[in-house]
Tab-separated table of C-alpha atoms in Angstrom:
chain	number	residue	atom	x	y	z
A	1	UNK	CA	120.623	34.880	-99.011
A	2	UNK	CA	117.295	33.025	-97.595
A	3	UNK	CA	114.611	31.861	-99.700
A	4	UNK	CA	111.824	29.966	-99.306
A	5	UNK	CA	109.881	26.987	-101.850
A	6	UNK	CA	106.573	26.123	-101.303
A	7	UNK	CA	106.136	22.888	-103.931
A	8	UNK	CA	102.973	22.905	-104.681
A	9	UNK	CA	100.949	25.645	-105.933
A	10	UNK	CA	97.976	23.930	-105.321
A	11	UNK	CA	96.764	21.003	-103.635
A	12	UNK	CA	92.796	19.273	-103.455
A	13	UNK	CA	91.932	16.778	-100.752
A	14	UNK	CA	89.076	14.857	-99.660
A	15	UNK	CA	87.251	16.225	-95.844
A	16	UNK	CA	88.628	14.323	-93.249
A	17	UNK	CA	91.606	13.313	-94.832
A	18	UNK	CA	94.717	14.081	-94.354
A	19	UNK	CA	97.082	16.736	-95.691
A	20	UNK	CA	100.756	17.871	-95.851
A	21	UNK	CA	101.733	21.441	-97.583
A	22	UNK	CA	105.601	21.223	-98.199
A	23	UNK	CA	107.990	23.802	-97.486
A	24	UNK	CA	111.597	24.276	-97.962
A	25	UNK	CA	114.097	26.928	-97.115
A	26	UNK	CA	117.719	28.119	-97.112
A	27	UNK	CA	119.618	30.180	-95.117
A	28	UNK	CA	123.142	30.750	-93.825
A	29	UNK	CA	122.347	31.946	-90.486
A	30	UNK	CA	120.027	30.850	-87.634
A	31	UNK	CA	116.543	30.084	-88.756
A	32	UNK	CA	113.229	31.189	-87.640
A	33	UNK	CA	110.266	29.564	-89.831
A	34	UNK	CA	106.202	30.262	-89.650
A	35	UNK	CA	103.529	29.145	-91.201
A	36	UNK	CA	100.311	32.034	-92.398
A	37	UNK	CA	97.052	31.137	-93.662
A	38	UNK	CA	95.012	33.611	-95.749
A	39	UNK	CA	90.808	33.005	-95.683
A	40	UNK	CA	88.989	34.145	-98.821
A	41	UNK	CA	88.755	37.882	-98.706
A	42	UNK	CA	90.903	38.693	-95.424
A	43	UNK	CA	94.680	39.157	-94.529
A	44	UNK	CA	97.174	36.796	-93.358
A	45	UNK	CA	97.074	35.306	-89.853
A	46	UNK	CA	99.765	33.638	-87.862
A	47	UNK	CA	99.205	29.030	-87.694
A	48	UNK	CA	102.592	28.341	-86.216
A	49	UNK	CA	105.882	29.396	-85.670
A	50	UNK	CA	109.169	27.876	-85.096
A	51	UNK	CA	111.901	29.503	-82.962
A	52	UNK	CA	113.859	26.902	-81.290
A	53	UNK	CA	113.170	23.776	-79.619
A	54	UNK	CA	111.250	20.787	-79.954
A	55	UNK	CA	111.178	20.616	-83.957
A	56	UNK	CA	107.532	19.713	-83.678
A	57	UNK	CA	105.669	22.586	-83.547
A	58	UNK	CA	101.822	22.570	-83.003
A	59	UNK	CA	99.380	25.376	-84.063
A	60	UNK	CA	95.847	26.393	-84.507
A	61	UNK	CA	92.856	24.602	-85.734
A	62	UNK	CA	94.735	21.245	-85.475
A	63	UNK	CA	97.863	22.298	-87.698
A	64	UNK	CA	101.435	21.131	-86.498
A	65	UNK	CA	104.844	21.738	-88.617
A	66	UNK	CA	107.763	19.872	-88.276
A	67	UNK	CA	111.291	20.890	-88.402
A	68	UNK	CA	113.699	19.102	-89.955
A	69	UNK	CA	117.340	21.220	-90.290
A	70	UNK	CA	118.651	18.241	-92.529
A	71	UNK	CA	116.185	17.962	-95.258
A	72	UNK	CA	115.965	22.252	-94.774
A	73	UNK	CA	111.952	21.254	-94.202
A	74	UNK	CA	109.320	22.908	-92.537
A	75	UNK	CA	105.726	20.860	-93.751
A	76	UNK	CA	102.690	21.217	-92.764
A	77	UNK	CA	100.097	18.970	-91.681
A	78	UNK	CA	96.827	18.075	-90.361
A	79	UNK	CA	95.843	14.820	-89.968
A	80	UNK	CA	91.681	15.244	-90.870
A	81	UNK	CA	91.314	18.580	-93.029
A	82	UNK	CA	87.629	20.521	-92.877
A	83	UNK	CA	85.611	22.197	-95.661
A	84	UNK	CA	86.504	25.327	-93.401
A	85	UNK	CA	90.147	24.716	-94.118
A	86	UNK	CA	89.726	25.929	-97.618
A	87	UNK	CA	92.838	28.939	-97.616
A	88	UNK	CA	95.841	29.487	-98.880
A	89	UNK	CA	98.675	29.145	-96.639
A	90	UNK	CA	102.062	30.530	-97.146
A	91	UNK	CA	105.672	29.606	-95.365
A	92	UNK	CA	108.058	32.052	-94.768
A	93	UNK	CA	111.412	33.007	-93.034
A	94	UNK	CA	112.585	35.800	-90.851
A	95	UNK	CA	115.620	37.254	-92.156
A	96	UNK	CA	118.704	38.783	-90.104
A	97	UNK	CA	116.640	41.996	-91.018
A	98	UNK	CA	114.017	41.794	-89.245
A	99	UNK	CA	112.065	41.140	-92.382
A	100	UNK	CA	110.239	38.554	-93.840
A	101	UNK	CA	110.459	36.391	-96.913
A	102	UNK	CA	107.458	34.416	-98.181
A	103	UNK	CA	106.964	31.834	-100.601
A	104	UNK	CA	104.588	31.674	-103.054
A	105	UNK	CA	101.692	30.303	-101.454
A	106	UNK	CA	99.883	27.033	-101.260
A	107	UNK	CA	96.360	26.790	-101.952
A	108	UNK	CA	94.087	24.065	-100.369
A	109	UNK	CA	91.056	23.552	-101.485
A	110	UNK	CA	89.037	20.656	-99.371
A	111	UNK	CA	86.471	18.786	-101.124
A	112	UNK	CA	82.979	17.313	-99.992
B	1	UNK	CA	87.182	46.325	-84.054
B	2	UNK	CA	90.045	45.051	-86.161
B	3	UNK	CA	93.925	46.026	-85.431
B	4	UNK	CA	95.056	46.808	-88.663
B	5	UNK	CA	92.423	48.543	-90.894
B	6	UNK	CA	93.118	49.724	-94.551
B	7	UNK	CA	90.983	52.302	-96.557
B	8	UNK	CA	90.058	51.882	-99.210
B	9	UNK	CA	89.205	47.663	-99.504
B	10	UNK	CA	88.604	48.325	-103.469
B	11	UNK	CA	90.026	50.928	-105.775
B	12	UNK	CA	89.537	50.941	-109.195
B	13	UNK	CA	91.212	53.660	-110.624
B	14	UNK	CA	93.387	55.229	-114.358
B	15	UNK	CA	96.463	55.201	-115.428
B	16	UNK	CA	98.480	57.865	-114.703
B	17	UNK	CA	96.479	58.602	-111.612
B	18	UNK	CA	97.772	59.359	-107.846
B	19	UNK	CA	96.265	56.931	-105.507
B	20	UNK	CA	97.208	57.084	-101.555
B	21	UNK	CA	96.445	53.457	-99.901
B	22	UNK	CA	95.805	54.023	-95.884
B	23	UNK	CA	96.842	51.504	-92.592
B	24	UNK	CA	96.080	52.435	-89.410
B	25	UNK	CA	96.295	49.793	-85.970
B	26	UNK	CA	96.051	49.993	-82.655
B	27	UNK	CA	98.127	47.302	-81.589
B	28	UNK	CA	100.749	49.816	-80.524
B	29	UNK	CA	103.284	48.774	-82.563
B	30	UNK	CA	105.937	50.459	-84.020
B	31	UNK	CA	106.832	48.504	-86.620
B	32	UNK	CA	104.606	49.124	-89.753
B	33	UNK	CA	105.081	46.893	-93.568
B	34	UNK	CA	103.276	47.030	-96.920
B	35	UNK	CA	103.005	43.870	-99.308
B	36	UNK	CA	101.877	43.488	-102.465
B	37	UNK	CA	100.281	39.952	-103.434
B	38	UNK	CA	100.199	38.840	-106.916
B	39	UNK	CA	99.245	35.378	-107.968
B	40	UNK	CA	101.922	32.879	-108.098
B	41	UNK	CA	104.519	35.058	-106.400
B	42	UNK	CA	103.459	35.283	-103.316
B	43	UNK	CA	103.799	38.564	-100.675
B	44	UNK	CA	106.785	40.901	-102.217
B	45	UNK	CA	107.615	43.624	-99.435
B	46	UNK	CA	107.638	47.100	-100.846
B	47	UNK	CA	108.551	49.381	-97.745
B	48	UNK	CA	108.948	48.668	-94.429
B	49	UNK	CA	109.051	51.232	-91.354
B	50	UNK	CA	110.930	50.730	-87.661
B	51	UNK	CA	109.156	54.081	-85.986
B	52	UNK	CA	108.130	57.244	-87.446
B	53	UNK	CA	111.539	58.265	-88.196
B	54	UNK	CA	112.753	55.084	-89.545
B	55	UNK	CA	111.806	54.266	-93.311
B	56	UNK	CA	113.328	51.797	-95.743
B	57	UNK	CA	112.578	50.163	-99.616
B	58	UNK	CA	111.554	46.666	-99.596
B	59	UNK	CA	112.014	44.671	-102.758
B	60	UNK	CA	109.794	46.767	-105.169
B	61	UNK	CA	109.952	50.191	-104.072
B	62	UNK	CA	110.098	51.548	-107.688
B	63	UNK	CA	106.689	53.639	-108.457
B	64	UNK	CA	105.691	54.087	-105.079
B	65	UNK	CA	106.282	55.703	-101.851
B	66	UNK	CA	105.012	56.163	-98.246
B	67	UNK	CA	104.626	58.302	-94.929
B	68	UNK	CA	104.369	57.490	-91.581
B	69	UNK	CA	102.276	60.277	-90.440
B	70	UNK	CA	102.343	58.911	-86.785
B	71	UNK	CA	102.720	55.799	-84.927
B	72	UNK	CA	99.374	53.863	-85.820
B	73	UNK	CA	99.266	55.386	-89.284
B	74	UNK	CA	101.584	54.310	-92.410
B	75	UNK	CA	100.197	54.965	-95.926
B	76	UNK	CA	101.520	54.017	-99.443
B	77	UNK	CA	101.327	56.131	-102.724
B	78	UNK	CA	101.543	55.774	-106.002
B	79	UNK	CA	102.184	58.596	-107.744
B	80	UNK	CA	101.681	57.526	-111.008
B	81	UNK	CA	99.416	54.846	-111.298
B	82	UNK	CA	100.170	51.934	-114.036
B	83	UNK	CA	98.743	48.502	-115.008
B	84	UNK	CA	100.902	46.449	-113.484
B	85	UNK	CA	100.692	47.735	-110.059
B	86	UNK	CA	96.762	46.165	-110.026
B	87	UNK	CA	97.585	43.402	-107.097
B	88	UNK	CA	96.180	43.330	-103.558
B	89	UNK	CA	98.081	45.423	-101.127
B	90	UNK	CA	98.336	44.356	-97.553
B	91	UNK	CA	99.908	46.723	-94.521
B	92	UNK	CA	101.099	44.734	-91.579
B	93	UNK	CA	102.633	45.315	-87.918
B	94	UNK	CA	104.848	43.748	-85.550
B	95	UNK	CA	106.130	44.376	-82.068
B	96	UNK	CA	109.388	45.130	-82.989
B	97	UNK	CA	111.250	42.874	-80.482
B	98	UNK	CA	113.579	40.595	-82.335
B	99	UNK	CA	113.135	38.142	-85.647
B	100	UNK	CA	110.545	35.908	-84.152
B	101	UNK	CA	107.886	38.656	-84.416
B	102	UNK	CA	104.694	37.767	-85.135
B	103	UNK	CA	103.212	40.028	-88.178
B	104	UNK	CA	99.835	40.996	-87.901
B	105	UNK	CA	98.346	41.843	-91.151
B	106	UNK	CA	95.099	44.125	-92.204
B	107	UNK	CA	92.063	42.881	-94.607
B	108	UNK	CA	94.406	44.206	-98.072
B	109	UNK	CA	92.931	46.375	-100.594
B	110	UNK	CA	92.423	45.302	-103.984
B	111	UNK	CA	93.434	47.839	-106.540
B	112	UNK	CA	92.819	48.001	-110.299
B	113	UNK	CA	94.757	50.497	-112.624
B	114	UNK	CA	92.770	50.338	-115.968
């Protein structure tokens, strides 16, 4: 069975610094990973996605993910966050289904 | 315009009360979802349909059901509202074509069963 653990629930940072929103999966069989971010009041919206390929994997509004099939990772990052940034961002898998699993949701809150 | 639209965005409604929650897109696809979001447990799927003639239980199908009426339009009911199905709803889309889909989601609608 795939899951999917996002570590922290919630995470406050500085503007302009940096940030990294953990992710880790499992899964038995081949693994395709993205990366959603929720604004205040609207539905999810694709940041990234990982298929297959280089295991760095860059999305939009400066976030990149990074792959890492050992450690079963799939963080996110951005290396100078924005008061704009402000979401909740969730990881999730695509199951042999055709479904999707999702974790529980990180939310970012950037301070002034 | 927005793809995915849902009507109502709020509900506040009674126990014991039949509520119908709408989705409509025009992205053309044929693949049609609803979630339901509660805090600290993220997006749990609750039916999921392939086309019109294709309909399956997610997770938590208990207490509700749904209808594909056409391509562009999937709704949820409950037909029996209780407490603990207040949560945000969200219906989503996607192309269809294989597990890397993209799923494009609509605005949610918050409901409330007092």
């Amino acid at each position: 069975a795939q899951s999917v653990t996002q570590l922290d629930s919630q995470v406050p940072v500085f503007e302009e610094a940096p940030v990294e929103l953990r992710c880790n999966y499992s899964s038995s069989v081949s693994v395709y990973l993205f990366w959603y971010v929720q604004y205040p009041n609207q539905g999810l919206q694709l940041l990234l996605k990982y298929l297959s390929g280089s295991t760095l994997v860059k999305g939009i509004n400066g976030f990149e993910a990074e792959f890492n099939k050992s450690q079963t990772s799939f963080h996110l990052r951005k290396p100078s966050v924005h008061i704009s940034d402000t979401a909740e961002y969730f990881c999730a898998v695509s199951s042999g289904t055709y479904k999707y699993i999702f974790g529980t949701g990180t939310r970012l809150k950037v301070l002034a | 315009d927005a793809d995915v639209t849902q009507t109502p965005r709020n509900r506040i409604t009674k126990t014991g009360k039949r509520i119908m929650l709408e989705c409509s897109q025009t992205k053309g696809h044929d693949r049609m979802y609803w979630y339901r979001q509660d805090p600290g447990l993220g997006l749990q799927l609750i039916y999921y349909s392939f086309d019109v003639k294709d309909i399956n239980k997610g997770e938590i199908s208990d207490g509700y059901s749904v209808s594909r009426q056409a391509q562009a339009k999937f709704s949820l009911s409950l037909e029996s509202a209780i407490p603990n199905q207040t949560a945000l709803y969200f219906c989503a889309t996607s192309a269809g074509l294989d597990r890397t889909d993209t799923q494009y989601f609509g605005p949610g609608t918050r409901l409330t069963v007092l």
